[in-house]
C-alpha atoms as an extended CHARMM CRD file, in Angstrom:
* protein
*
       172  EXT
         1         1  UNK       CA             10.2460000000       33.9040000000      -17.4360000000  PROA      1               0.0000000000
         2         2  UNK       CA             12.0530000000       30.5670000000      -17.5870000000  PROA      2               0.0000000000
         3         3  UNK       CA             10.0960000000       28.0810000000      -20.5940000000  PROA      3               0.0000000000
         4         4  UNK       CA             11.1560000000       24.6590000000      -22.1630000000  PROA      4               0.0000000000
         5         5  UNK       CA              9.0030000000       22.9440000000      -24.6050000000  PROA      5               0.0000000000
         6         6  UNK       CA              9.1990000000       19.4680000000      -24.8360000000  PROA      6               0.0000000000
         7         7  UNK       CA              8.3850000000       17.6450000000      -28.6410000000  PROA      7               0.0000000000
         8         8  UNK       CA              8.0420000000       13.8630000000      -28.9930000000  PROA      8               0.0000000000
         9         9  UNK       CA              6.3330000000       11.7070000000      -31.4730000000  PROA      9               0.0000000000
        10        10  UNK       CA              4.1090000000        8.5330000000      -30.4230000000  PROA      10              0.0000000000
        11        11  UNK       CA              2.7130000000        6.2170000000      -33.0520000000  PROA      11              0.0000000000
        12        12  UNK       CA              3.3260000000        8.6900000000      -35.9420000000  PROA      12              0.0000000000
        13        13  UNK       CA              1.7070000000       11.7200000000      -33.5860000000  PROA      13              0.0000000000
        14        14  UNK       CA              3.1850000000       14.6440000000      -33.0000000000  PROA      14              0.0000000000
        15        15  UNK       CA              3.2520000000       15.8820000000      -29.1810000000  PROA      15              0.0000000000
        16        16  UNK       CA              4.4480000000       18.7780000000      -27.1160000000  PROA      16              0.0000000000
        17        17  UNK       CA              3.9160000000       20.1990000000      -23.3260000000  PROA      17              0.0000000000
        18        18  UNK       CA              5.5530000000       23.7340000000      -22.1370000000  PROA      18              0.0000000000
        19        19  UNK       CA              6.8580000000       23.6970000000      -18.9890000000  PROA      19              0.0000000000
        20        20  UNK       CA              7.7570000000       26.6520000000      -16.8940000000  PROA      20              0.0000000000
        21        21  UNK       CA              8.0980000000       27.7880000000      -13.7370000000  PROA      21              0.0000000000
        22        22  UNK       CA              3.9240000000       28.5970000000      -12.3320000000  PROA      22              0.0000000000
        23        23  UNK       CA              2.5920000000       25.8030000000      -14.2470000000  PROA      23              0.0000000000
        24        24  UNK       CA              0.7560000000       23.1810000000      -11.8350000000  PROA      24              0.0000000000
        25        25  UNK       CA              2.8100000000       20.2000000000      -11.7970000000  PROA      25              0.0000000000
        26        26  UNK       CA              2.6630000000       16.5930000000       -9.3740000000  PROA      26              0.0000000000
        27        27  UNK       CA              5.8150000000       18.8450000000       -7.1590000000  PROA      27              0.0000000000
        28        28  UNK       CA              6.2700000000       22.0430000000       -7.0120000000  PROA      28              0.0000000000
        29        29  UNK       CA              8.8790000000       24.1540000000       -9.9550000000  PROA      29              0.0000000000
        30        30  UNK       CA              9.7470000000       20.0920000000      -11.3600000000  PROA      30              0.0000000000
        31        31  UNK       CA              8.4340000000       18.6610000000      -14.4680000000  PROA      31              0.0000000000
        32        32  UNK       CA              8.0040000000       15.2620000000      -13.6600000000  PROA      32              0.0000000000
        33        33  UNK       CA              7.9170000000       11.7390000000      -16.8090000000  PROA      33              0.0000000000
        34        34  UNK       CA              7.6100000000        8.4370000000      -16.4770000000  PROA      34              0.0000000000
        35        35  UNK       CA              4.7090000000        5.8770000000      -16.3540000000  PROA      35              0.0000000000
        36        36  UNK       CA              3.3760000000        6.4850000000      -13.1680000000  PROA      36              0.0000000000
        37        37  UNK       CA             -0.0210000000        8.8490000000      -13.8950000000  PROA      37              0.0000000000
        38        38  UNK       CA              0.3150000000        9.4620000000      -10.1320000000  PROA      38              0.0000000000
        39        39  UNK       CA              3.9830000000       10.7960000000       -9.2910000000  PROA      39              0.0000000000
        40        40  UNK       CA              4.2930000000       12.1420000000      -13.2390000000  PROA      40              0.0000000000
        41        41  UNK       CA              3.1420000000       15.0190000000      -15.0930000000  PROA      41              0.0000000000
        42        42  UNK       CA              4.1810000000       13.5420000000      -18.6300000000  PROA      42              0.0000000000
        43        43  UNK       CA              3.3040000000        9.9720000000      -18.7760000000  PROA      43              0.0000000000
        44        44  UNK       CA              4.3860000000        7.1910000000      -21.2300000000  PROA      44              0.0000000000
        45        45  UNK       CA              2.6320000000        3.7300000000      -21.4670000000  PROA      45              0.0000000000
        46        46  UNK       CA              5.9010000000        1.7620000000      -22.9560000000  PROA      46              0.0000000000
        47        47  UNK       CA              7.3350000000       -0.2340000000      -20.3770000000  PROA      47              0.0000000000
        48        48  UNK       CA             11.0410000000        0.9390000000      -21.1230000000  PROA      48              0.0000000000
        49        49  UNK       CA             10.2750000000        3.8380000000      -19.1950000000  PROA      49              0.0000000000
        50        50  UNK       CA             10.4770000000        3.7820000000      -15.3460000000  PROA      50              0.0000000000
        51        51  UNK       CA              7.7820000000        4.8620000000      -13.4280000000  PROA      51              0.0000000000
        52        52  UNK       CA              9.6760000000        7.5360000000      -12.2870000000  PROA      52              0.0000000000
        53        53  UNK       CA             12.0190000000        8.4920000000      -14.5370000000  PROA      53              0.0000000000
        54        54  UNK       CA             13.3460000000       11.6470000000      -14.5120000000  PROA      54              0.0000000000
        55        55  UNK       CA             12.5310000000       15.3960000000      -13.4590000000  PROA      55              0.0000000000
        56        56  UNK       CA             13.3020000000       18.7500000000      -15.6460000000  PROA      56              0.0000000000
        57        57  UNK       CA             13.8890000000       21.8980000000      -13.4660000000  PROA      57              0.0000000000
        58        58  UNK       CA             15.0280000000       25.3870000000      -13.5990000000  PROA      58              0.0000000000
        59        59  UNK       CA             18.2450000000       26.5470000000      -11.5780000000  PROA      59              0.0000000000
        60        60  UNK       CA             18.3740000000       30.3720000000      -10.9420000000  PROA      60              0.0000000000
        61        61  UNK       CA             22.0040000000       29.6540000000       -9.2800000000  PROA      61              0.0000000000
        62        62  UNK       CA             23.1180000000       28.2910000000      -12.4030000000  PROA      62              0.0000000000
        63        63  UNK       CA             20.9580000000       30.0770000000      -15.2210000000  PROA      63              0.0000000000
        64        64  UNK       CA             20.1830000000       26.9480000000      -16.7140000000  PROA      64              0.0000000000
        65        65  UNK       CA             17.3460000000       24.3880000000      -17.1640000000  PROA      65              0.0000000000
        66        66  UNK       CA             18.4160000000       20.5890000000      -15.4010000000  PROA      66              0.0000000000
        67        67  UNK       CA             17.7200000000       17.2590000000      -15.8040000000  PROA      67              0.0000000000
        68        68  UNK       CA             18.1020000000       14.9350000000      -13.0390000000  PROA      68              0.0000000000
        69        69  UNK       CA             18.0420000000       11.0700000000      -13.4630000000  PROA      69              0.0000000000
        70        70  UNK       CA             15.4730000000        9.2790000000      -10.9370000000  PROA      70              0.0000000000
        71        71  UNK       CA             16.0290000000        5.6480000000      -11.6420000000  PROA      71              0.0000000000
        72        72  UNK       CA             19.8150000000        4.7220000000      -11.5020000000  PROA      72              0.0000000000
        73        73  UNK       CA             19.2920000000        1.5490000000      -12.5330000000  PROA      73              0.0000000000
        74        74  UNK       CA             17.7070000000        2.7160000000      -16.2240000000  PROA      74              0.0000000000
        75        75  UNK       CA             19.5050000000        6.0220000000      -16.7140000000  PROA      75              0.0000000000
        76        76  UNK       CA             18.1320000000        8.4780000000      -19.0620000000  PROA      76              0.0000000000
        77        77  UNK       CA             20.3920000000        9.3750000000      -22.7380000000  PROA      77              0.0000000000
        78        78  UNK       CA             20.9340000000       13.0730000000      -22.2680000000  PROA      78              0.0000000000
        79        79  UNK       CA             22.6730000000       13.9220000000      -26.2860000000  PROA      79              0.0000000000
        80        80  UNK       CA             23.9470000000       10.2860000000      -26.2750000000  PROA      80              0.0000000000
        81        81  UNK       CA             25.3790000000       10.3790000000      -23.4160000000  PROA      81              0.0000000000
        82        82  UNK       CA             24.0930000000        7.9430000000      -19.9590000000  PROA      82              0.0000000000
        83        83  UNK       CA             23.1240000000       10.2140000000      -17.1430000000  PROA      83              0.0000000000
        84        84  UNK       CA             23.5530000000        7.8870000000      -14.6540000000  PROA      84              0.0000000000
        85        85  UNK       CA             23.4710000000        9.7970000000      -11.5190000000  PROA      85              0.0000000000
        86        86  UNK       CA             22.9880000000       13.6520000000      -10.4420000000  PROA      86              0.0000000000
        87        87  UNK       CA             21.8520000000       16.0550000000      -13.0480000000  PROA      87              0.0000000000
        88        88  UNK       CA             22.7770000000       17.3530000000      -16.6660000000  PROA      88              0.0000000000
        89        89  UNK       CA             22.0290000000       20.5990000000      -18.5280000000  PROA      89              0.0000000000
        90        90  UNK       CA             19.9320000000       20.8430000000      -21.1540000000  PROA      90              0.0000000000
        91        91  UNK       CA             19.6900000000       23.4070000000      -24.0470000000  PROA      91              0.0000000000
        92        92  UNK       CA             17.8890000000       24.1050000000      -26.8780000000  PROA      92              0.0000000000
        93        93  UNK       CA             17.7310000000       21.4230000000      -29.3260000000  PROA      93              0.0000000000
        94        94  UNK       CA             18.9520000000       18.7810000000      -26.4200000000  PROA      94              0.0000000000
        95        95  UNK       CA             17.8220000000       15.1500000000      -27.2480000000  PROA      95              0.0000000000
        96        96  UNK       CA             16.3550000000       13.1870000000      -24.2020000000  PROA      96              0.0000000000
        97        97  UNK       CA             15.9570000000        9.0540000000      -24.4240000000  PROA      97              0.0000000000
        98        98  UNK       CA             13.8280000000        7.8830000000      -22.0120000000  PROA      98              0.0000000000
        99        99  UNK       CA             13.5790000000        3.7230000000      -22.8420000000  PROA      99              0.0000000000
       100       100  UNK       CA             12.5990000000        3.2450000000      -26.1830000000  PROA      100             0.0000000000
       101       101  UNK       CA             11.3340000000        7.5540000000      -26.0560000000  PROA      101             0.0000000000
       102       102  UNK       CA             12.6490000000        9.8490000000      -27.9400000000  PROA      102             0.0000000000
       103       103  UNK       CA             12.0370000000       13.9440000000      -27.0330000000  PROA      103             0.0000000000
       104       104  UNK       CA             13.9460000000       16.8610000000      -28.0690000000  PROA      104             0.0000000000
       105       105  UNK       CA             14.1370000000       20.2800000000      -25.9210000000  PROA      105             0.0000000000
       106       106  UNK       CA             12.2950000000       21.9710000000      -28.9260000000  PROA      106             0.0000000000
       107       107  UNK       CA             12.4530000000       25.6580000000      -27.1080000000  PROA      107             0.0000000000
       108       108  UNK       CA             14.5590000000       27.1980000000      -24.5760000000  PROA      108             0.0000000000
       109       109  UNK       CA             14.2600000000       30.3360000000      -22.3930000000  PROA      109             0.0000000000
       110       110  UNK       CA             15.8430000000       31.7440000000      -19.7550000000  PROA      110             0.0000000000
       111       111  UNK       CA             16.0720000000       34.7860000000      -17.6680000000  PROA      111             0.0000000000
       112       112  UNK       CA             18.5750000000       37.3820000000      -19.5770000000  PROA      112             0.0000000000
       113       113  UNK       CA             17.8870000000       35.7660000000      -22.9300000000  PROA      113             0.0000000000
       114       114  UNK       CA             15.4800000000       36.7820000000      -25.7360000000  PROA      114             0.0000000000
       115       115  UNK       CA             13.5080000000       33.5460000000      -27.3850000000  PROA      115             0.0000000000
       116       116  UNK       CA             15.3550000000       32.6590000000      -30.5580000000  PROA      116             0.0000000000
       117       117  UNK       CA             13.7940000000       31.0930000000      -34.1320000000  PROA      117             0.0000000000
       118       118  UNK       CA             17.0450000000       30.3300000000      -35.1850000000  PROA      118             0.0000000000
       119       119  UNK       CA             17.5830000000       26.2040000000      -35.8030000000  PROA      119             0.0000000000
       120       120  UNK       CA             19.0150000000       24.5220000000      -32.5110000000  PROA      120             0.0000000000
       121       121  UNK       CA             22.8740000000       24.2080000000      -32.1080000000  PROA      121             0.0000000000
       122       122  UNK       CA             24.0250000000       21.0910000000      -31.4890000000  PROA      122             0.0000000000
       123       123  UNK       CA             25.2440000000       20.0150000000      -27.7100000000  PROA      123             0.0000000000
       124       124  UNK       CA             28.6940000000       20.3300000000      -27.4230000000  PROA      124             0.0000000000
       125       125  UNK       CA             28.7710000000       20.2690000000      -23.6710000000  PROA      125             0.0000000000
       126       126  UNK       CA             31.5230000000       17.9180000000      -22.2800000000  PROA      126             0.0000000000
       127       127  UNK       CA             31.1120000000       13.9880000000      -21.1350000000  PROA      127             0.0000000000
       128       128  UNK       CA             32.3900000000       14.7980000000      -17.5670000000  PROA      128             0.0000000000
       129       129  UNK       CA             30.9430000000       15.2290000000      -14.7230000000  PROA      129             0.0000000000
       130       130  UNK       CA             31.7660000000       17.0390000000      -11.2210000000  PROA      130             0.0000000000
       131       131  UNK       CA             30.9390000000       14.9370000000       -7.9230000000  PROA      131             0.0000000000
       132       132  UNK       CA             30.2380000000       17.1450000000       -5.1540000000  PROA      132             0.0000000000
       133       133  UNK       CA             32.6920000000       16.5610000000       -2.2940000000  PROA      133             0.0000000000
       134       134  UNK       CA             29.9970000000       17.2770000000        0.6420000000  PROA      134             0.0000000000
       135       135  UNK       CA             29.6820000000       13.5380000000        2.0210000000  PROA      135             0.0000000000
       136       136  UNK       CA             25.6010000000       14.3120000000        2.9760000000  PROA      136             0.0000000000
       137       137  UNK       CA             25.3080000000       15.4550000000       -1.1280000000  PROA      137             0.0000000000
       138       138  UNK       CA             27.5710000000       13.4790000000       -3.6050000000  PROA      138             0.0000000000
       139       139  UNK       CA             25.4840000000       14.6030000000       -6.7680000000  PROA      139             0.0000000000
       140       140  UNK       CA             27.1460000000       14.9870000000       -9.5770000000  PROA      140             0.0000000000
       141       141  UNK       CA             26.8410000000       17.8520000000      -12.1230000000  PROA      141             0.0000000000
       142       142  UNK       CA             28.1220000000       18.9890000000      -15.5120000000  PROA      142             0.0000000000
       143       143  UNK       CA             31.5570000000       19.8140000000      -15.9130000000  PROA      143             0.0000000000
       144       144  UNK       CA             31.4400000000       23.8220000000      -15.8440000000  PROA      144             0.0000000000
       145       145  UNK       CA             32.8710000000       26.4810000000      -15.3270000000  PROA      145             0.0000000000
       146       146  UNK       CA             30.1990000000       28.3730000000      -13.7980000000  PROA      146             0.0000000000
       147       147  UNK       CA             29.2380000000       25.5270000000      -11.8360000000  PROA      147             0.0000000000
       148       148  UNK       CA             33.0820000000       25.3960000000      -10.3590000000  PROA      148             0.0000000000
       149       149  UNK       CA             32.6150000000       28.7160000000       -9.5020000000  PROA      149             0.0000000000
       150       150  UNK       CA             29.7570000000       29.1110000000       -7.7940000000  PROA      150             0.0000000000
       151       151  UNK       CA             29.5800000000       25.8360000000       -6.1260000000  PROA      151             0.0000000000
       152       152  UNK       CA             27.4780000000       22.5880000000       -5.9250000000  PROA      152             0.0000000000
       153       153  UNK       CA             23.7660000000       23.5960000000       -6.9610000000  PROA      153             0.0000000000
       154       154  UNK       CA             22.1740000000       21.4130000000       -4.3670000000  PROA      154             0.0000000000
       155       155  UNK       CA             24.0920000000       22.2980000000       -1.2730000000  PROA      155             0.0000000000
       156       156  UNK       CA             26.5330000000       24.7960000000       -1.7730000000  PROA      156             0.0000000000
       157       157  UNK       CA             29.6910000000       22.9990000000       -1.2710000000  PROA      157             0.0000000000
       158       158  UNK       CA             32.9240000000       24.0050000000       -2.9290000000  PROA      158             0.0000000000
       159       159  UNK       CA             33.7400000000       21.8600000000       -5.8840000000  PROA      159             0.0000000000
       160       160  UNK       CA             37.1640000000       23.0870000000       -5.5300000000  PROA      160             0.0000000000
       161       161  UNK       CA             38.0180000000       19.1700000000       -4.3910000000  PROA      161             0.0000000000
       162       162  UNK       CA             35.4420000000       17.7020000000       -6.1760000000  PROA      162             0.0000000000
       163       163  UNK       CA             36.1490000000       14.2900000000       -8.2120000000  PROA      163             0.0000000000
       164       164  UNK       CA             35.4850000000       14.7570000000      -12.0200000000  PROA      164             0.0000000000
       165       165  UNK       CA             33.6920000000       11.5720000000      -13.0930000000  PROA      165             0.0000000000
       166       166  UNK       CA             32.9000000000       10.0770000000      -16.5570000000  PROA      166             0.0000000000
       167       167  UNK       CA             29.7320000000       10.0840000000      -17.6040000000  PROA      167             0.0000000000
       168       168  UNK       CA             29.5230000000        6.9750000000      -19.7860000000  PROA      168             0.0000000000
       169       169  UNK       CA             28.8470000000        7.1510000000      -23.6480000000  PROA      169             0.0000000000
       170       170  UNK       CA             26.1730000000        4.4620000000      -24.5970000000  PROA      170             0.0000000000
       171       171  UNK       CA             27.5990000000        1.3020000000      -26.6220000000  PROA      171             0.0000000000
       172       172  UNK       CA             26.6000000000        1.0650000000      -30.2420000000  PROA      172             0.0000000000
């Protein structure tokens, strides 16, 4: 079964929540943060978060656990890089900014894979993204090769024409 643990720290306190696919969340199979106790399932007080920030999910297509950014106009740092639309992948030892919120993908597991102790690998995963061609869809996904292959996650397009789009590292 498909499990990500989140870790983040808050006033010198530790914290953690596992997410997986059966847990009861605010919508169904999505982990939900922001500040909004209502529409989240993981709620922050600071007020550099959004009220709806962003949402974690799992992708059987793709084998692989997603972020997707909510609020354009404060986009989430996904390994220091600006998700600014559509959705990233995350992996084990992933670092999430949300505002002035730090969190790190502590634990990882998906279907096919055996849960590891071993210390979390760095992301290496690429800055570019893939913008799906399908005029009703236009989200944009990590540059992949699986991804290519199979199609756009959301609606099935090819990405054979899609548009590979920057996604923009944040300025020191």
């Amino acid at each position: 079964m498909e499990k990500l643990t989140l870790e983040w720290s808050l006033q010198n306190h530790p914290h953690h929540y596992t997410f997986h696919q059966a847990a009861t969340t605010k919508v169904a199979q999505k982990l939900r943060l922001g500040r909004d106790p209502a529409r989240c399932d993981i709620v922050f007080a600071d007020r550099s978060v959004s009220s709806l920030h962003v949402e974690l999910f799992f992708s059987a297509t793709l084998d692989a656990a997603l972020i997707q950014n909510l609020r354009p106009s404060n986009p989430p740092l996904i390994d220091g890089y600006q998700l600014t639309q559509g959705t990233a992948n995350l992996s084990q030892g992933s670092q999430i900014q949300l505002g002035r919120i730090q969190l790190q993908v502590s634990q990882l597991v998906l279907p096919g894979q055996t849960q590891t102790t071993s210390p979390p690998q760095p992301n290496t995963a690429s800055a570019y993204g893939l913008k799906c061609p399908n005029p009703s869809c236009g989200r944009v996904s990590r540059y992949d090769e699986q991804v290519l292959k199979q199609g756009c996650p959301w609606c099935g397009f090819s990405l054979a024409a899609a548009n590979t789009v920057m996604m923009a590292r944040p300025q020191s």
